[in-house]
Short mmCIF file of C-alpha atoms in Angstrom, two decimals:
data_model
loop_
_atom_site.label_atom_id
_atom_site.label_comp_id
_atom_site.label_asym_id
_atom_site.label_seq_id
_atom_site.Cartn_x
_atom_site.Cartn_y
_atom_site.Cartn_z
CA MET A 24 66.22 69.66 124.39
CA LYS A 25 67.66 69.34 120.89
CA ARG A 26 71.07 70.68 120.22
CA LYS A 27 71.59 72.64 116.98
CA THR A 28 74.32 71.25 114.84
CA LYS A 29 76.24 73.36 112.39
CA MET A 30 76.74 72.09 108.91
CA ALA A 31 80.37 71.30 108.29
CA LEU A 32 82.28 69.79 105.43
CA ALA A 33 85.09 67.31 105.68
CA GLY A 34 87.80 68.58 107.97
CA GLY A 35 85.40 70.67 110.04
CA ILE A 36 85.33 73.65 107.65
CA GLY A 37 82.06 75.55 108.00
CA ILE A 38 79.82 76.70 105.16
CA THR A 39 80.37 80.35 106.15
CA ALA A 40 84.13 79.93 105.81
CA ILE A 41 83.72 78.39 102.35
CA ILE A 42 81.45 81.23 101.17
CA ALA A 43 83.85 83.86 102.53
CA PHE A 44 86.76 82.10 100.79
CA LEU A 45 84.90 82.04 97.46
CA LEU A 46 83.76 85.68 97.66
CA THR A 47 87.18 87.12 98.56
CA PRO A 48 88.56 87.10 94.97
CA VAL A 49 85.36 88.69 93.68
CA LEU A 50 85.58 91.51 96.23
CA LEU A 51 89.27 92.06 95.46
CA LEU A 52 88.52 92.36 91.75
CA VAL A 53 85.77 94.88 92.43
CA LEU A 54 88.09 96.97 94.60
CA ALA A 55 90.90 96.76 92.03
CA GLY A 56 88.63 98.49 89.51
CA CYS A 57 88.25 101.55 91.73
CA ASP A 58 90.54 104.39 90.72
CA THR A 59 90.53 107.80 92.32
CA ALA A 60 93.34 109.25 90.20
CA GLU A 61 92.52 112.08 87.86
CA SER A 62 92.31 111.38 84.16
CA SER A 63 95.62 111.56 82.31
CA GLU A 64 93.86 112.72 79.15
CA PRO A 65 95.27 116.12 78.14
CA SER A 66 92.92 119.06 78.08
CA ARG A 67 91.85 120.44 74.70
CA GLU A 68 93.52 123.79 75.42
CA SER A 69 96.99 122.24 75.61
CA CYS A 70 96.76 120.46 72.24
CA SER A 71 96.98 121.59 68.66
CA ASP A 72 96.33 119.59 65.50
CA VAL A 73 99.43 118.90 63.42
CA SER A 74 97.52 116.89 60.83
CA ALA A 75 94.25 114.99 60.57
CA MET A 76 95.65 112.14 62.68
CA VAL A 77 98.37 113.79 64.80
CA ARG A 78 98.03 116.24 67.71
CA GLN A 79 100.81 118.00 69.60
CA CYS A 80 100.06 118.32 73.31
CA GLU A 81 101.84 119.81 76.29
CA LEU A 82 101.17 117.46 79.21
CA THR A 83 101.63 118.38 82.86
CA LEU A 84 102.95 115.48 84.92
CA ASN A 85 102.00 114.74 88.53
CA ASP A 86 105.26 116.32 89.71
CA THR A 87 104.33 119.55 87.80
CA ARG A 88 106.90 119.05 85.01
CA LYS A 89 105.67 119.70 81.47
CA VAL A 90 106.49 117.57 78.44
CA ASN A 91 105.58 117.93 74.75
CA CYS A 92 104.05 114.87 73.11
CA LEU A 93 102.79 113.91 69.67
CA ILE A 94 99.63 111.82 69.83
CA TYR A 95 98.70 109.71 66.82
CA HIS A 96 95.04 108.76 66.73
CA ASP A 97 93.29 106.69 64.09
CA HIS A 98 89.97 104.92 64.21
CA ARG A 99 91.72 101.57 64.77
CA LYS A 100 95.01 102.35 66.47
CA GLY A 101 97.00 105.10 68.11
CA GLY A 102 100.10 105.96 70.05
CA MET A 103 102.07 108.66 71.80
CA SER A 104 105.66 109.84 71.56
CA CYS A 105 107.01 112.35 74.09
CA ASP A 106 110.15 114.51 74.13
CA TRP A 107 111.47 113.35 77.52
CA ASP A 108 114.93 114.86 76.95
CA HIS A 109 113.40 118.33 76.96
CA ALA A 110 110.74 117.92 79.66
CA SER A 111 110.76 120.93 81.95
CA GLY A 112 113.38 120.34 84.61
CA ALA A 113 115.31 117.80 82.50
CA ASP A 114 117.35 120.41 80.59
CA LYS A 115 118.49 123.51 82.43
CA GLU A 116 115.76 125.89 81.34
CA PRO A 117 116.32 129.59 81.86
CA GLN A 118 114.22 130.98 84.65
#
């Protein structure tokens, strides 16, 4: 009766172990791309156009605070500036 021999590389490392080692980074990268968080893009109702390239938006944060931001958007670049000093809860707002 012939005995089956497993293929092994130097040091007794099996082919299956090598394949698993090489596929681990690929699987981690695939999982890192998964995101279940909601989009942080403000809704159209909370924004108003200040000019052709600037919008003023009231954003609601995950902790339910609201902050006013100016969003600059151009066809090649953009940016956002927010009034963090006056975010709801930061300055004693009247209730």
